[in-house]
Amino acid sequence: MKTGISTACFHLKQETEKAVKTIKDMGAKCAEVFLQTFYEYRPEFAKAVAPDICGLEVNSVHVQTNFEPQLFSASRRIRGDGFYWLDQIMRSAQILGAKNYTFHGFFRRQDYVEDFDALAGHIRGAIEFCARYGVNLCLENVFWSLYNRPNVFAELKSRCGGLYGVFDIKQARKSGYPYQMYLKDMAGAISYVHLSDVNSEGEMCLPCEGITDFEEVFKRLADTGFDGAVIIEAEQFDGVGRLANSLNGVNEILYKLNIK
């Protein structure tokens, strides 16, 4: 496993172009670039940022969920708008060297009931679109979105062979389901992982600052066959030094477990 940091950690602290420099200077092995605005989705922005990233592997791009629901619309024109922005993001991913796209889908209504066959039709279209750019579509477990509970991924994966997963331990906690259920659901198809921690008061914090048993988490990930990137994604910290300490802590655990 390789360790990295998401620029999402610096939301409202540093702009994306500054955040990638900070992550690179910290010596992270890889990064996820979180594109925060329609302005940042554009390839022109990626071209401006690319020189600052040179030498740092970009594992994935991650965006706001503002356009993704359009990909599921019954309206051809609305879907067209969604694919316009997906095209912009895929072009940006190519420029940044990212092979993965973190996908949420849409916000769930309380009365929403899945039609997995219909959902899979839309998702296959998005998977095939991303594949044209050499990018994997990776569905993240998010408690308020499409993949809000265990077994959703397995249902979609059985219908969408090219689908990959992103395991987010924070979102697993918020969903109320044990994180182990998500690992079982995505086993064999986990592309990368988002890491955060939680303290004794239930507040999110940086990995290795809370009560999560990360030795157990990494062992269980390895048991699924996972050997990808584990990326810190947590905003609750003051000072880059704390983030660097968290990254070092994760590296030390992986070294202790002899997971490389």
mmCIF file of C-alpha atoms in Angstrom:
data_model
loop_
_atom_site.group_PDB
_atom_site.id
_atom_site.type_symbol
_atom_site.label_atom_id
_atom_site.label_comp_id
_atom_site.label_asym_id
_atom_site.label_seq_id
_atom_site.Cartn_x
_atom_site.Cartn_y
_atom_site.Cartn_z
ATOM 1 C CA MET A 1 0.000 0.000 0.000
ATOM 2 C CA LYS A 2 1.148 3.522 -0.689
ATOM 3 C CA THR A 3 0.188 6.551 1.369
ATOM 4 C CA GLY A 4 -1.059 9.918 0.215
ATOM 5 C CA ILE A 5 -3.060 13.033 1.025
ATOM 6 C CA SER A 6 -6.098 14.603 -0.601
ATOM 7 C CA THR A 7 -6.115 18.313 -1.345
ATOM 8 C CA ALA A 8 -9.601 18.188 0.235
ATOM 9 C CA CYS A 9 -7.754 18.342 3.583
ATOM 10 C CA PHE A 10 -6.983 21.969 2.769
ATOM 11 C CA HIS A 11 -10.547 23.038 1.956
ATOM 12 C CA LEU A 12 -10.923 26.699 3.028
ATOM 13 C CA LYS A 13 -7.267 26.628 4.149
ATOM 14 C CA GLN A 14 -5.394 26.635 0.842
ATOM 15 C CA GLU A 15 -6.477 26.841 -2.775
ATOM 16 C CA THR A 16 -5.985 23.652 -4.794
ATOM 17 C CA GLU A 17 -2.873 24.871 -6.606
ATOM 18 C CA LYS A 18 -1.214 25.731 -3.278
ATOM 19 C CA ALA A 19 -2.370 22.497 -1.626
ATOM 20 C CA VAL A 20 -0.672 20.279 -4.227
ATOM 21 C CA LYS A 21 2.618 22.065 -3.576
ATOM 22 C CA THR A 22 2.217 21.559 0.166
ATOM 23 C CA ILE A 23 1.494 17.848 -0.235
ATOM 24 C CA LYS A 24 4.465 17.424 -2.548
ATOM 25 C CA ASP A 25 6.761 19.219 -0.096
ATOM 26 C CA MET A 26 5.582 16.899 2.696
ATOM 27 C CA GLY A 27 6.967 13.908 0.827
ATOM 28 C CA ALA A 28 3.680 12.082 0.260
ATOM 29 C CA LYS A 29 3.905 9.225 -2.227
ATOM 30 C CA CYS A 30 0.685 10.224 -3.978
ATOM 31 C CA ALA A 31 -2.207 12.651 -3.848
ATOM 32 C CA GLU A 32 -5.847 13.002 -4.684
ATOM 33 C CA VAL A 33 -6.711 16.306 -6.323
ATOM 34 C CA PHE A 34 -10.085 17.596 -5.174
ATOM 35 C CA LEU A 35 -11.431 19.988 -7.807
ATOM 36 C CA GLN A 36 -13.736 22.303 -5.883
ATOM 37 C CA THR A 37 -15.422 24.498 -8.492
ATOM 38 C CA PHE A 38 -16.565 24.448 -12.108
ATOM 39 C CA TYR A 39 -13.623 26.785 -12.744
ATOM 40 C CA GLU A 40 -11.271 24.066 -11.477
ATOM 41 C CA TYR A 41 -12.935 21.326 -13.532
ATOM 42 C CA ARG A 42 -11.605 22.872 -16.745
ATOM 43 C CA PRO A 43 -8.510 21.455 -18.477
ATOM 44 C CA GLU A 44 -7.039 24.965 -18.500
ATOM 45 C CA PHE A 45 -6.829 24.840 -14.711
ATOM 46 C CA ALA A 46 -5.217 21.388 -14.787
ATOM 47 C CA LYS A 47 -2.610 22.653 -17.250
ATOM 48 C CA ALA A 48 -1.769 25.532 -14.905
ATOM 49 C CA VAL A 49 -1.441 23.210 -11.892
ATOM 50 C CA ALA A 50 0.400 20.340 -13.626
ATOM 51 C CA PRO A 51 3.921 21.841 -13.332
ATOM 52 C CA ASP A 52 3.530 22.113 -9.557
ATOM 53 C CA ILE A 53 2.519 18.442 -9.368
ATOM 54 C CA CYS A 54 5.431 17.161 -11.453
ATOM 55 C CA GLY A 55 7.090 14.360 -9.499
ATOM 56 C CA LEU A 56 4.035 13.651 -7.330
ATOM 57 C CA GLU A 57 1.757 10.802 -8.417
ATOM 58 C CA VAL A 58 -1.878 11.847 -8.737
ATOM 59 C CA ASN A 59 -3.875 8.771 -7.784
ATOM 60 C CA SER A 60 -7.309 10.253 -8.420
ATOM 61 C CA VAL A 61 -9.450 13.296 -8.993
ATOM 62 C CA HIS A 62 -12.434 14.051 -6.787
ATOM 63 C CA VAL A 63 -15.052 16.747 -7.401
ATOM 64 C CA GLN A 64 -18.130 18.310 -5.883
ATOM 65 C CA THR A 65 -21.261 16.248 -6.542
ATOM 66 C CA ASN A 66 -23.034 19.227 -8.145
ATOM 67 C CA PHE A 67 -23.268 17.820 -11.705
ATOM 68 C CA GLU A 68 -23.190 14.040 -11.154
ATOM 69 C CA PRO A 69 -26.969 13.680 -10.553
ATOM 70 C CA GLN A 70 -27.488 14.954 -14.110
ATOM 71 C CA LEU A 71 -25.922 11.733 -15.434
ATOM 72 C CA PHE A 72 -28.969 9.839 -14.117
ATOM 73 C CA SER A 73 -31.634 12.148 -15.537
ATOM 74 C CA ALA A 74 -34.442 10.916 -17.778
ATOM 75 C CA SER A 75 -33.843 14.045 -19.870
ATOM 76 C CA ARG A 76 -31.359 13.632 -22.714
ATOM 77 C CA ARG A 77 -30.421 17.309 -22.555
ATOM 78 C CA ILE A 78 -29.811 17.242 -18.816
ATOM 79 C CA ARG A 79 -27.652 14.127 -19.203
ATOM 80 C CA GLY A 80 -25.812 15.958 -21.969
ATOM 81 C CA ASP A 81 -24.944 18.771 -19.569
ATOM 82 C CA GLY A 82 -23.675 16.195 -17.072
ATOM 83 C CA PHE A 83 -21.473 14.509 -19.656
ATOM 84 C CA TYR A 84 -20.140 17.899 -20.752
ATOM 85 C CA TRP A 85 -18.690 18.441 -17.282
ATOM 86 C CA LEU A 86 -17.571 14.824 -17.010
ATOM 87 C CA ASP A 87 -15.671 15.366 -20.253
ATOM 88 C CA GLN A 88 -13.983 18.456 -18.810
ATOM 89 C CA ILE A 89 -12.967 16.521 -15.692
ATOM 90 C CA MET A 90 -11.684 13.532 -17.659
ATOM 91 C CA ARG A 91 -9.541 15.814 -19.803
ATOM 92 C CA SER A 92 -8.200 17.345 -16.592
ATOM 93 C CA ALA A 93 -7.532 13.897 -15.139
ATOM 94 C CA GLN A 94 -5.465 13.028 -18.204
ATOM 95 C CA ILE A 95 -3.399 16.189 -17.839
ATOM 96 C CA LEU A 96 -2.785 15.487 -14.142
ATOM 97 C CA GLY A 97 -1.964 11.831 -14.794
ATOM 98 C CA ALA A 98 -4.850 10.525 -12.674
ATOM 99 C CA LYS A 99 -6.162 7.046 -13.494
ATOM 100 C CA ASN A 100 -9.144 7.148 -11.114
ATOM 101 C CA TYR A 101 -12.234 9.277 -10.596
ATOM 102 C CA THR A 102 -14.015 9.346 -7.220
ATOM 103 C CA PHE A 103 -17.738 9.130 -7.962
ATOM 104 C CA HIS A 104 -20.693 9.812 -5.629
ATOM 105 C CA GLY A 105 -23.679 9.736 -7.971
ATOM 106 C CA PHE A 106 -26.531 11.676 -6.413
ATOM 107 C CA PHE A 107 -28.170 12.763 -3.173
ATOM 108 C CA ARG A 108 -30.696 10.247 -1.903
ATOM 109 C CA ARG A 109 -34.216 11.294 -0.987
ATOM 110 C CA GLN A 110 -35.738 9.569 2.019
ATOM 111 C CA ASP A 111 -38.343 7.890 -0.182
ATOM 112 C CA TYR A 112 -35.869 6.760 -2.858
ATOM 113 C CA VAL A 113 -36.061 3.079 -3.846
ATOM 114 C CA GLU A 114 -33.380 1.617 -6.109
ATOM 115 C CA ASP A 115 -33.998 0.150 -9.495
ATOM 116 C CA PHE A 116 -30.577 -1.462 -9.852
ATOM 117 C CA ASP A 117 -31.064 -2.373 -13.489
ATOM 118 C CA ALA A 118 -31.866 1.229 -14.418
ATOM 119 C CA LEU A 119 -29.049 2.588 -12.233
ATOM 120 C CA ALA A 120 -26.578 0.197 -13.790
ATOM 121 C CA GLY A 121 -27.522 1.388 -17.269
ATOM 122 C CA HIS A 122 -26.585 4.962 -16.374
ATOM 123 C CA ILE A 123 -23.430 3.917 -14.529
ATOM 124 C CA ARG A 124 -22.239 1.738 -17.399
ATOM 125 C CA GLY A 125 -22.535 4.774 -19.651
ATOM 126 C CA ALA A 126 -20.357 6.803 -17.263
ATOM 127 C CA ILE A 127 -17.840 3.952 -16.861
ATOM 128 C CA GLU A 128 -17.462 3.613 -20.628
ATOM 129 C CA PHE A 129 -17.143 7.387 -21.031
ATOM 130 C CA CYS A 130 -14.345 7.600 -18.430
ATOM 131 C CA ALA A 131 -12.592 4.578 -19.940
ATOM 132 C CA ARG A 132 -12.114 6.479 -23.204
ATOM 133 C CA TYR A 133 -9.725 8.713 -21.264
ATOM 134 C CA GLY A 134 -7.995 5.825 -19.484
ATOM 135 C CA VAL A 135 -9.726 6.633 -16.183
ATOM 136 C CA ASN A 136 -11.550 4.233 -13.846
ATOM 137 C CA LEU A 137 -14.898 5.258 -12.375
ATOM 138 C CA CYS A 138 -14.699 4.454 -8.650
ATOM 139 C CA LEU A 139 -17.888 4.544 -6.570
ATOM 140 C CA GLU A 140 -17.335 5.801 -3.018
ATOM 141 C CA ASN A 141 -19.420 4.708 -0.054
ATOM 142 C CA VAL A 142 -21.096 7.939 1.137
ATOM 143 C CA PHE A 143 -23.899 7.848 3.703
ATOM 144 C CA TRP A 144 -26.067 10.454 1.936
ATOM 145 C CA SER A 145 -25.477 9.296 -1.629
ATOM 146 C CA LEU A 146 -25.949 6.383 -4.021
ATOM 147 C CA TYR A 147 -23.724 3.933 -2.139
ATOM 148 C CA ASN A 148 -25.178 4.555 1.312
ATOM 149 C CA ARG A 149 -25.136 1.025 2.758
ATOM 150 C CA PRO A 150 -23.486 -2.371 2.235
ATOM 151 C CA ASN A 151 -24.595 -4.519 -0.714
ATOM 152 C CA VAL A 152 -25.338 -1.569 -3.012
ATOM 153 C CA PHE A 153 -21.881 -1.932 -4.544
ATOM 154 C CA ALA A 154 -22.245 -5.685 -5.037
ATOM 155 C CA GLU A 155 -25.602 -5.196 -6.769
ATOM 156 C CA LEU A 156 -24.142 -2.619 -9.139
ATOM 157 C CA LYS A 157 -20.867 -4.494 -9.680
ATOM 158 C CA SER A 158 -22.789 -7.582 -10.787
ATOM 159 C CA ARG A 159 -24.300 -5.430 -13.542
ATOM 160 C CA CYS A 160 -21.278 -3.190 -14.271
ATOM 161 C CA GLY A 161 -18.111 -5.200 -14.716
ATOM 162 C CA GLY A 162 -15.840 -2.161 -14.976
ATOM 163 C CA LEU A 163 -16.950 -0.602 -11.691
ATOM 164 C CA TYR A 164 -14.403 0.002 -8.907
ATOM 165 C CA GLY A 165 -14.897 1.095 -5.315
ATOM 166 C CA VAL A 166 -13.482 3.698 -2.937
ATOM 167 C CA PHE A 167 -13.630 2.742 0.730
ATOM 168 C CA ASP A 168 -14.135 5.767 3.020
ATOM 169 C CA ILE A 169 -13.911 4.864 6.709
ATOM 170 C CA LYS A 170 -15.485 8.177 7.810
ATOM 171 C CA GLN A 171 -18.520 7.609 5.617
ATOM 172 C CA ALA A 172 -18.813 4.028 6.895
ATOM 173 C CA ARG A 173 -18.979 5.399 10.455
ATOM 174 C CA LYS A 174 -21.613 7.940 9.479
ATOM 175 C CA SER A 175 -23.734 5.305 7.756
ATOM 176 C CA GLY A 176 -24.098 3.360 11.007
ATOM 177 C CA TYR A 177 -22.837 0.098 9.460
ATOM 178 C CA PRO A 178 -19.578 -1.602 10.538
ATOM 179 C CA TYR A 179 -16.791 -0.743 8.121
ATOM 180 C CA GLN A 180 -16.034 -4.447 7.736
ATOM 181 C CA MET A 181 -19.323 -4.844 5.856
ATOM 182 C CA TYR A 182 -18.150 -2.355 3.226
ATOM 183 C CA LEU A 183 -14.821 -4.146 2.851
ATOM 184 C CA LYS A 184 -16.653 -7.407 2.244
ATOM 185 C CA ASP A 185 -18.996 -5.705 -0.225
ATOM 186 C CA MET A 186 -16.141 -4.211 -2.261
ATOM 187 C CA ALA A 187 -13.612 -7.030 -1.801
ATOM 188 C CA GLY A 188 -11.531 -7.519 -4.926
ATOM 189 C CA ALA A 189 -12.588 -4.184 -6.410
ATOM 190 C CA ILE A 190 -11.320 -1.584 -3.894
ATOM 191 C CA SER A 191 -9.288 0.884 -5.919
ATOM 192 C CA TYR A 192 -8.154 3.165 -3.056
ATOM 193 C CA VAL A 193 -9.084 4.256 0.458
ATOM 194 C CA HIS A 194 -9.946 7.531 2.209
ATOM 195 C CA LEU A 195 -8.616 7.698 5.765
ATOM 196 C CA SER A 196 -9.715 9.723 8.766
ATOM 197 C CA ASP A 197 -10.016 9.061 12.481
ATOM 198 C CA VAL A 198 -12.482 9.794 15.259
ATOM 199 C CA ASN A 199 -11.815 10.819 18.858
ATOM 200 C CA SER A 200 -13.504 9.578 22.017
ATOM 201 C CA GLU A 201 -16.131 12.336 21.691
ATOM 202 C CA GLY A 202 -17.076 11.140 18.212
ATOM 203 C CA GLU A 203 -15.437 14.054 16.422
ATOM 204 C CA MET A 204 -13.486 13.445 13.224
ATOM 205 C CA CYS A 205 -9.731 13.974 13.356
ATOM 206 C CA LEU A 206 -6.571 13.037 11.491
ATOM 207 C CA PRO A 207 -5.514 9.384 11.307
ATOM 208 C CA CYS A 208 -3.489 8.303 14.363
ATOM 209 C CA GLU A 209 -4.931 11.127 16.488
ATOM 210 C CA GLY A 210 -8.074 9.236 17.518
ATOM 211 C CA ILE A 211 -9.249 5.834 18.659
ATOM 212 C CA THR A 212 -9.435 3.877 15.380
ATOM 213 C CA ASP A 213 -7.407 0.663 15.342
ATOM 214 C CA PHE A 214 -5.654 1.195 12.023
ATOM 215 C CA GLU A 215 -3.573 -1.951 12.386
ATOM 216 C CA GLU A 216 -6.817 -3.888 12.255
ATOM 217 C CA VAL A 217 -8.136 -1.771 9.369
ATOM 218 C CA PHE A 218 -5.029 -2.336 7.248
ATOM 219 C CA LYS A 219 -4.950 -6.058 8.020
ATOM 220 C CA ARG A 220 -8.573 -6.383 6.915
ATOM 221 C CA LEU A 221 -7.850 -4.371 3.765
ATOM 222 C CA ALA A 222 -4.912 -6.633 2.946
ATOM 223 C CA ASP A 223 -7.136 -9.676 3.479
ATOM 224 C CA THR A 224 -9.383 -8.446 0.643
ATOM 225 C CA GLY A 225 -6.378 -8.365 -1.688
ATOM 226 C CA PHE A 226 -6.180 -4.572 -1.594
ATOM 227 C CA ASP A 227 -2.778 -3.094 -2.445
ATOM 228 C CA GLY A 228 -3.602 0.447 -3.522
ATOM 229 C CA ALA A 229 -3.372 3.955 -2.112
ATOM 230 C CA VAL A 230 -4.535 4.919 1.379
ATOM 231 C CA ILE A 231 -5.217 8.647 1.223
ATOM 232 C CA ILE A 232 -5.746 10.959 4.193
ATOM 233 C CA GLU A 233 -8.944 12.970 3.788
ATOM 234 C CA ALA A 234 -9.765 14.997 6.891
ATOM 235 C CA GLU A 235 -10.108 18.750 7.356
ATOM 236 C CA GLN A 236 -10.097 18.905 11.153
ATOM 237 C CA PHE A 237 -6.563 20.053 11.950
ATOM 238 C CA ASP A 238 -4.527 23.181 12.571
ATOM 239 C CA GLY A 239 -1.115 23.419 11.005
ATOM 240 C CA VAL A 240 0.607 21.392 8.330
ATOM 241 C CA GLY A 241 2.823 19.802 10.968
ATOM 242 C CA ARG A 242 -0.072 17.808 12.360
ATOM 243 C CA LEU A 243 -0.932 16.509 8.910
ATOM 244 C CA ALA A 244 2.701 15.498 8.367
ATOM 245 C CA ASN A 245 2.700 13.668 11.714
ATOM 246 C CA SER A 246 -0.471 11.837 10.700
ATOM 247 C CA LEU A 247 1.094 10.752 7.404
ATOM 248 C CA ASN A 248 4.195 9.540 9.265
ATOM 249 C CA GLY A 249 1.987 7.645 11.706
ATOM 250 C CA VAL A 250 0.195 5.816 8.885
ATOM 251 C CA ASN A 251 3.534 4.960 7.274
ATOM 252 C CA GLU A 252 4.838 3.599 10.578
ATOM 253 C CA ILE A 253 1.820 1.313 10.996
ATOM 254 C CA LEU A 254 2.204 -0.063 7.479
ATOM 255 C CA TYR A 255 5.938 -0.588 8.086
ATOM 256 C CA LYS A 256 5.229 -2.392 11.364
ATOM 257 C CA LEU A 257 2.774 -4.675 9.571
ATOM 258 C CA ASN A 258 5.277 -5.189 6.760
ATOM 259 C CA ILE A 259 2.693 -3.961 4.263
ATOM 260 C CA LYS A 260 4.494 -2.286 1.399
#
